[in-house]
Amino acid sequence: MADVGSASNRRDPIKSSVGNVAGQRRRQQAVTVAKERRESLVRAKRLCRVGTNGGDDEDARVENEMMIDEEQPVLESQTVKAVEELKSAVQSQGKGAMQKRVTALRELRRLLSKSEFPPIDAALTAGAIPLLVQCLSFGSPDEQLLESAWCLTNIAAGKPEETKALLPALPLLVAHLGEKSSAPVAEQCAWAIGNVAGEGEELRNVLLSQGALPPLARMIFPDKGSTVRTAAWALSNLIKGPESKAAAQLVRVDGIVDAILRHLKKTDEEIATEIAWIVVYLSALSDIATSMLLKGGILQLLVERLATSNSLQLLIPVLRSLGNFVSVDPKAMLTILVGGQNTEDTDIPDQISENVTNVLAKCLRSEHRVLKKEAAWVLSNIAAGSIEHKRMIHSSEAMPLLLRLLSTSPFDIKKEVAYVLGNLCVESAEGGDARPRIIQEHLVSIVSGGCLRGFIDLVRSPDIEAARLGLQFIELVLRGMPNGEGSKLVEGEDGIDAMERFQFHENEELRVMANSLVDKYFGEDYGINE
Amino acid sequence: KQLMAMEITQFLLAAQSADARVRTEAEGSLKQFQEQNLPQFLLSLSFELANNEKPSESRRLAGILLKNSLDAKDSGRKELLVKQWCAIDLALKSQIKELLLRTIGSSVPEARHTSAQVIAKVASIEVPQKQWPELVGSLLSNMTQPESPAHLKQSTLETLGYVCEEISHHDLVQDEVNSVLTAVVQGMNQAANNAEVRLAATKALLNALDFSQTNFENEMERSYIMKMVCETACAKEAVIRQAAFECLVSIASTYYEVLEQYMQTLFELTAKAVKEDEESVALQAVEFWSTICDEEIDRQEYDSPDTGDSSPPHSGFIEKALPHLVPMLLETLEKQEEDQDHEDDVWNISMAGGTCLGLVARTVGDGIVPLVMPFVEVNIRKPNWRSREAATYAFGSILEGPTIDKLAPMVAAGLEFLLTATKDENNHVRDTTAWTLSRIFEFLHTPDSGFSVISPQNLPRIVGVLLESMKDVPNVAEKVCGAIYNLAQGYEDAGASSSLLSPYLTEIIQHLLAAAERTDGPESKLRSASYETLNEVVRCSNLLEASGIIGQLLPVIMVKLGQTMDLQVVSTEDREKQAELQASLCGVLQVIIQKLSSKDETKPIIMQNADQIMMLFLRVFGCHSSSVHEEAMLAIGALAYATGAEFAKYMPELFKYLQTGLQNFEEYQVCSITVGVIGDICRALDDKILPFCDQIMSLLIQNLQSDALHRSVKPPIFSCFGDIALAIGGHFERYVATALQIMQGAAQVCAQMDTLDEELMDYGNQLRRSIFEAYSGILQGFKDAKAELMVPYAQHLLQFVELVSKDSLRDESVTKAAVAAMGDLADVVGEKIKPLFSNFTFCGEFLSECLDSEDEDLKDTARWTQGMIARLMVT
């Protein structure tokens, strides 16, 4: 303070030595580096989702939405970085290179598994596919193959064009399905292929042409394990049609039918579920397969599953398979339903056969719309069978359920139920196009159960098939109800109005049918007798 | 009733005795007196100072002791002294003040001067607290009494100046300011006062200028003050002229906006001073223009980001004065001292002129080039070394500011000439040439952004010339280091071209190591320049190509560091020299460790040597019993990062030095670096740091609570809380109550800070940021286990964030930390504090302000926080 001023107006000369400033700058840099490390550590913690109190699904859902909004850009930039890392890892040689590749792959896989909306696009744009393909090359260590296939699996789970990006990887993925691969590697490859096959016909054809089917099929031969389930799932995706050649190819694989039957017999529901889907497609697409499976006694196995399982996932394909079999070969069902009667190569205990309708009734009662619909569909196929079938259903506990479903359920189920009820009221027309013979007993009880309104609703529906079904049933009522009370009943439910809508309908069949019914039963003479 | 003062003259004289024993004994007695009865001690000192009968030696010491009892450099000590003073009985204090005011009228100049200083110290405590209301009046009456002798007026003005320097202008009411200013300006009146009074008045004005905002807004008052200052700048006496120019410098920076109408006069005045006045006056005249440049550069930098704020007016004074200003400055360049020392603390007219020229170039850019280049071209080949040196200096000075397009052709044309000039016969010319080369590489060698005067073709020649000049005299070699430093730095992150220097690395490093070994220079300047340049060369090298060379450099440096332990240390000076050398070598190790551990391929080199490196650092610590070596500590931080969890094995031995470092309040930078290194170690060890945490936390908490520790260390300590909590997670539970209490206390302190004190606000921002960092670390550390522990503190955290959100002066980094901590709270504690978030309605507004920010980082953080809070509210 003594020398106020004289020293205060001294500034640093422009010409100064490098030493002092540089040292200060270096120390400052060290502090800055530490600061950056702290920030990145906290950042990592903030983004770490594991261990948070995400209990129920609701939480998880909200969290995931958050992820897209808040963290997607971060995730994407991390992904780009991970792909860069992988690139340098793939290029590096020598000691430690392998570990580096695995580390880089693992990081990428972690990012691609991270959220509901993995940063696939970012990975693809950054050029991940060629690198991943390179990591799949023969002779690579299992860990590397596994991580690489895992990354591809998650990429294939993305949007269609993202799935398509796997094309260059498919030959190697297929190659690693073989027996020489370790189980985890083969399974991961199967998973990736399953995702690709699920995308569509075009990619399925590519996979088939590259020989994916036989090794996948052989992967389901063992008795248990996640590999079987994954392979079965992939296989079902591969054969799902609508073209039938894959299904046909599958049946030609030696031992496949045995394997399918064996898995359906075993108790593992998860494997049985995937196998049942294979059965669904086989029974829908391949006659040879259908007959081979029937021969192998598949119906009995399916019914057993139906009776004993509570798993929705399993019941759906089982029901659908059953329906397929019944529609293809109604006689087969007969063998189940009419258990006591011996047929040549099945011997089904009565107990099970009686249970079938009750099991289906259980499905009708279920909360799940899909299950209800599938069950109704199976019942309609059964109801199209012999008089014994019809009697059995008519006397089962399914009847009140069907009547209620006709009035209360959504349209698609309603339609299936209408088929069942309609079929119950007529004898199956064996050849010839004569009008079917009415089973009056069934008709009277069903109509008195209050179903007419439901059918008349169907008449009003824009769905041609449903309308036809409604009209057919009205015809039965008008023709078959005793004492001619049919016309009154139909009129009482506004049936005339419903039919008159068809007077100028564009569909000729329905127009003729409706007009002739109105003419015949409600013509000029109608009401005179009163 | 008057207290009796004690007779202490003997002690005061004895305390200055040449006989050490006598001196020590007297010092002891004085100390004892001070400790036992501070009021009496101070009173006795005041009597001594006031008494004209006493010898001047004892009065001088009395004054110094008084001053030191009221003020200290160390902020903690100062606070204590202020407390002690305030506790003294009012009557006694007024007696002391009375004595002091009486002393400024003494016939003995030294006593007057000393008491003026002491009065200012008392004023610094009492005026802000309104406890000395009569001070200003009493001083002013000295000025207005007709019978006041000149020497009383002189010391009164001196006192007024010191008082103004000590207090803030908010402490005086405008009436007082007006009176003070009137008295001071009248004191400058040449007709009415002698030289001493005028000098004192002019110096007082310098300090009073800060008080004169209102007066400078009024044109009449302003013009009167300016007229008086300009007149004084022409005084007969050089010291008065110098003081007046110092006032003009201060006015240039404080009242730039209102200078327009005086610029013509000011230019003439300064030009005359630069041309023909004594150097001390001429330096201030140059400084006036440098200050104008500072102001205009500030305004230009303030202007460039489109903040939308109304920037302070830019009057373009430099642009307008350019045609006259530049020749005036160029002329100064040829006034070099014959045997100019090349130390950094040399300051003369040619250096000031060159420095100002550099500032002018930064202010006006391209416009300066045509005004300077003819001077360069005419002089650079002249036989007189002064001409050559001035030309080179002028060229080097204008390399920052003008566009590359403008400079590139000239530099390209002149480069070869300069390379040749490194062989000039004159030392000064070679020195400035090397410096100019370093400026060229600093501003015209940025391959990263697409331009460099250096091409693969001329690089070999450049490197060759530089390395040859490394062998020149020390001052030249040192400037060459600067050139290599900038050359290397240009290649940092320069992609493919970063390889260009790789072939020369071995040779460059050899030359730098050789230069560091030289003993022909003064002190250690060349050595530290060589090592810092080596550091930059290593840091900016292309690691894949240089890893081999750096790998070879590592053991060389390790050996050198090992050899420092064997240096003979007899004197304190030896000890300092050893410590300095160790500092340089530890610095190199720090850079090598950081460089090699940045890539997986080269990290093993560090891992293989880690044990030995660590042993060396421990030995360095061992050399200095009283303190911990700062650079070694810094390097240890780098090593911890490199080794990761492996570092645990060094902890048992290292720990005591960490403790010593944390307790080093004197060298607070050491303490601060140690705190930082503990953070590095936390990140390296994670929960393996746990066994040491009790002791570390105790020391950190003690440090925070101590008034003796420099405040700048406190923010890093709070951040360190966060580091520790992140490392040990749920185990932080045992510290949470204490830590949070202190954090809340510190938050309170922030809330009460004087917002007008810029330096204090800067500190306040650091402190607030670090408190938020501590919150974040603790919260995230508790995330998986102990989140509920933070429930009781949630309210405080949100209140603190709210307070900060309402402070418009807060730093962006504080905002970021606050938003992040708020997000952490929502993320970690969640459900239980949901109602709190609904209550704190400021959140939404604060977040949307942050989301509108230009800072991407802040936006990201705010988005994340918004997500965390939204998640909380939705569930």
Short mmCIF file of C-alpha atoms in Angstrom, two decimals, chain A residues 331-517:
data_model
loop_
_atom_site.label_atom_id
_atom_site.label_comp_id
_atom_site.label_asym_id
_atom_site.label_seq_id
_atom_site.Cartn_x
_atom_site.Cartn_y
_atom_site.Cartn_z
CA LYS A 331 -63.74 -88.15 -38.97
CA ALA A 332 -60.70 -87.76 -36.86
CA MET A 333 -62.71 -85.80 -34.37
CA LEU A 334 -65.26 -88.46 -34.30
CA THR A 335 -62.66 -90.79 -32.98
CA ILE A 336 -62.11 -88.49 -30.08
CA LEU A 337 -65.65 -87.62 -29.35
CA VAL A 338 -67.09 -91.01 -29.70
CA GLY A 339 -64.43 -92.56 -27.61
CA GLY A 340 -66.16 -95.82 -26.91
CA GLN A 341 -66.24 -96.78 -30.52
CA ASN A 342 -62.99 -98.37 -31.40
CA THR A 343 -61.34 -97.23 -34.52
CA GLU A 344 -58.46 -98.95 -36.11
CA ASP A 345 -55.45 -97.32 -34.58
CA THR A 346 -56.59 -95.16 -31.69
CA ASP A 347 -57.70 -96.08 -28.31
CA ILE A 348 -58.85 -93.04 -26.47
CA PRO A 349 -60.26 -93.32 -22.97
CA ASP A 350 -63.86 -92.12 -22.59
CA GLN A 351 -62.91 -89.75 -19.92
CA ILE A 352 -60.87 -87.59 -22.21
CA SER A 353 -63.37 -87.57 -25.02
CA GLU A 354 -66.11 -86.39 -22.71
CA ASN A 355 -63.81 -83.75 -21.43
CA VAL A 356 -63.22 -82.21 -24.81
CA THR A 357 -66.40 -80.19 -24.92
CA ASN A 358 -66.00 -79.28 -21.31
CA VAL A 359 -62.43 -78.16 -21.96
CA LEU A 360 -63.67 -76.10 -24.87
CA ALA A 361 -66.38 -74.72 -22.62
CA LYS A 362 -63.64 -73.71 -20.24
CA CYS A 363 -62.04 -71.80 -23.07
CA LEU A 364 -65.33 -70.12 -23.92
CA ARG A 365 -65.57 -69.01 -20.36
CA SER A 366 -62.08 -67.58 -20.43
CA GLU A 367 -61.35 -63.89 -20.23
CA HIS A 368 -59.29 -64.03 -23.38
CA ARG A 369 -61.02 -63.12 -26.55
CA VAL A 370 -58.58 -65.09 -28.69
CA LEU A 371 -59.16 -68.21 -26.66
CA LYS A 372 -62.94 -67.79 -26.92
CA LYS A 373 -62.78 -67.32 -30.63
CA GLU A 374 -60.47 -70.28 -31.19
CA ALA A 375 -62.69 -72.50 -29.03
CA ALA A 376 -65.83 -71.43 -30.86
CA TRP A 377 -64.05 -72.13 -34.12
CA VAL A 378 -63.13 -75.65 -33.00
CA LEU A 379 -66.70 -76.21 -31.80
CA SER A 380 -68.09 -75.04 -35.11
CA ASN A 381 -65.93 -77.58 -36.88
CA ILE A 382 -67.13 -80.26 -34.50
CA ALA A 383 -70.75 -79.13 -34.84
CA ALA A 384 -70.41 -79.59 -38.59
CA GLY A 385 -69.89 -83.28 -37.93
CA SER A 386 -72.24 -86.15 -37.30
CA ILE A 387 -75.43 -86.15 -35.34
CA GLU A 388 -73.55 -87.57 -32.39
CA HIS A 389 -71.24 -84.56 -32.39
CA LYS A 390 -74.23 -82.25 -32.42
CA ARG A 391 -75.96 -84.06 -29.61
CA MET A 392 -72.85 -84.04 -27.51
CA ILE A 393 -72.39 -80.31 -27.85
CA HIS A 394 -76.07 -79.64 -27.41
CA SER A 395 -76.10 -81.47 -24.14
CA SER A 396 -72.83 -80.02 -22.87
CA GLU A 397 -72.23 -77.13 -20.55
CA ALA A 398 -71.06 -75.17 -23.57
CA MET A 399 -74.62 -74.46 -24.71
CA PRO A 400 -75.62 -71.67 -22.29
CA LEU A 401 -72.20 -70.10 -22.86
CA LEU A 402 -72.67 -70.13 -26.61
CA LEU A 403 -76.12 -68.59 -26.33
CA ARG A 404 -74.82 -65.81 -24.16
CA LEU A 405 -71.79 -65.19 -26.33
CA LEU A 406 -74.03 -64.75 -29.38
CA SER A 407 -75.70 -61.75 -27.83
CA THR A 408 -72.85 -60.22 -25.87
CA SER A 409 -69.54 -60.90 -27.53
CA PRO A 410 -67.66 -58.96 -30.20
CA PHE A 411 -68.51 -59.58 -33.82
CA ASP A 412 -65.75 -62.05 -34.69
CA ILE A 413 -66.62 -64.36 -31.81
CA LYS A 414 -70.33 -63.87 -32.44
CA LYS A 415 -69.87 -65.13 -35.97
CA GLU A 416 -68.01 -68.27 -34.88
CA VAL A 417 -70.70 -68.94 -32.28
CA ALA A 418 -73.42 -68.50 -34.90
CA TYR A 419 -71.74 -71.18 -37.00
CA VAL A 420 -71.79 -73.54 -34.03
CA LEU A 421 -75.43 -72.89 -33.22
CA GLY A 422 -76.49 -73.04 -36.84
CA ASN A 423 -74.66 -76.29 -37.40
CA LEU A 424 -76.33 -77.80 -34.35
CA CYS A 425 -79.79 -77.25 -35.85
CA VAL A 426 -79.29 -79.09 -39.11
CA GLU A 427 -78.08 -82.45 -40.20
CA SER A 428 -74.98 -82.35 -42.27
CA ALA A 429 -75.87 -82.50 -45.90
CA GLU A 430 -74.03 -85.42 -47.30
CA GLY A 431 -73.48 -84.46 -50.89
CA GLY A 432 -76.29 -82.94 -52.95
CA ASP A 433 -77.45 -79.41 -52.55
CA ALA A 434 -80.83 -80.09 -51.11
CA ARG A 435 -81.86 -77.99 -48.18
CA PRO A 436 -80.50 -79.45 -44.99
CA ARG A 437 -82.77 -81.37 -42.74
CA ILE A 438 -83.71 -79.58 -39.56
CA ILE A 439 -83.09 -81.10 -36.15
CA GLN A 440 -86.20 -79.61 -34.64
CA GLU A 441 -85.38 -80.46 -31.07
CA HIS A 442 -82.16 -78.46 -31.21
CA LEU A 443 -83.76 -75.62 -33.11
CA VAL A 444 -86.57 -75.19 -30.64
CA SER A 445 -84.30 -75.23 -27.62
CA ILE A 446 -81.81 -72.84 -29.18
CA VAL A 447 -84.49 -70.38 -30.32
CA SER A 448 -86.13 -70.52 -26.93
CA GLY A 449 -82.73 -69.81 -25.49
CA GLY A 450 -83.18 -66.37 -27.07
CA CYS A 451 -80.73 -66.56 -29.95
CA LEU A 452 -82.93 -65.22 -32.74
CA ARG A 453 -82.13 -61.60 -32.00
CA GLY A 454 -78.41 -62.40 -32.31
CA PHE A 455 -78.85 -63.94 -35.73
CA ILE A 456 -81.02 -61.07 -36.93
CA ASP A 457 -78.24 -58.72 -35.82
CA LEU A 458 -75.93 -60.68 -38.07
CA VAL A 459 -78.32 -60.16 -40.97
CA ARG A 460 -77.89 -56.45 -40.48
CA SER A 461 -74.11 -56.66 -40.48
CA PRO A 462 -72.19 -55.54 -43.54
CA ASP A 463 -70.21 -58.78 -43.50
CA ILE A 464 -71.67 -60.89 -46.30
CA GLU A 465 -70.76 -64.17 -44.70
CA ALA A 466 -72.35 -63.23 -41.40
CA ALA A 467 -75.45 -61.91 -43.14
CA ARG A 468 -75.80 -65.12 -45.05
CA LEU A 469 -75.46 -67.05 -41.82
CA GLY A 470 -78.22 -64.92 -40.28
CA LEU A 471 -80.51 -65.36 -43.25
CA GLN A 472 -79.92 -69.11 -43.27
CA PHE A 473 -80.89 -69.32 -39.64
CA ILE A 474 -84.03 -67.22 -40.21
CA GLU A 475 -84.93 -69.65 -42.94
CA LEU A 476 -84.56 -72.51 -40.45
CA VAL A 477 -86.76 -70.75 -37.95
CA LEU A 478 -89.43 -69.90 -40.48
CA ARG A 479 -89.39 -73.36 -41.91
CA GLY A 480 -88.72 -75.47 -38.85
CA MET A 481 -90.44 -74.00 -35.84
CA PRO A 482 -93.51 -76.00 -34.99
CA ASN A 483 -97.00 -74.56 -35.61
CA GLY A 484 -95.62 -71.98 -37.98
CA GLU A 485 -94.77 -69.71 -35.09
CA GLY A 486 -91.49 -68.98 -36.81
CA SER A 487 -92.85 -66.02 -38.76
CA LYS A 488 -94.23 -64.38 -35.66
CA LEU A 489 -90.96 -64.80 -33.88
CA VAL A 490 -89.05 -63.33 -36.77
CA GLU A 491 -91.46 -60.41 -37.07
CA GLY A 492 -91.25 -59.89 -33.30
CA GLU A 493 -87.51 -59.41 -33.54
CA ASP A 494 -87.83 -56.95 -36.46
CA GLY A 495 -86.63 -59.67 -38.82
CA ILE A 496 -88.81 -58.42 -41.71
CA ASP A 497 -87.21 -55.04 -41.61
CA ALA A 498 -83.76 -56.69 -41.51
CA MET A 499 -84.53 -58.77 -44.57
CA GLU A 500 -86.15 -55.95 -46.54
CA ARG A 501 -82.81 -54.18 -46.47
CA PHE A 502 -81.67 -56.73 -49.05
CA GLN A 503 -84.33 -55.80 -51.58
CA PHE A 504 -81.86 -53.95 -53.70
CA HIS A 505 -78.67 -55.44 -52.32
CA GLU A 506 -75.79 -55.74 -54.74
CA ASN A 507 -75.06 -59.31 -53.68
CA GLU A 508 -77.39 -61.32 -55.77
CA GLU A 509 -77.37 -64.45 -53.62
CA LEU A 510 -78.37 -62.61 -50.50
CA ARG A 511 -80.90 -60.47 -52.36
CA VAL A 512 -82.62 -63.53 -53.82
CA MET A 513 -82.51 -65.34 -50.53
CA ALA A 514 -83.98 -62.47 -48.52
CA ASN A 515 -86.56 -61.55 -51.11
CA SER A 516 -87.77 -65.11 -51.47
CA LEU A 517 -88.04 -65.52 -47.70
#
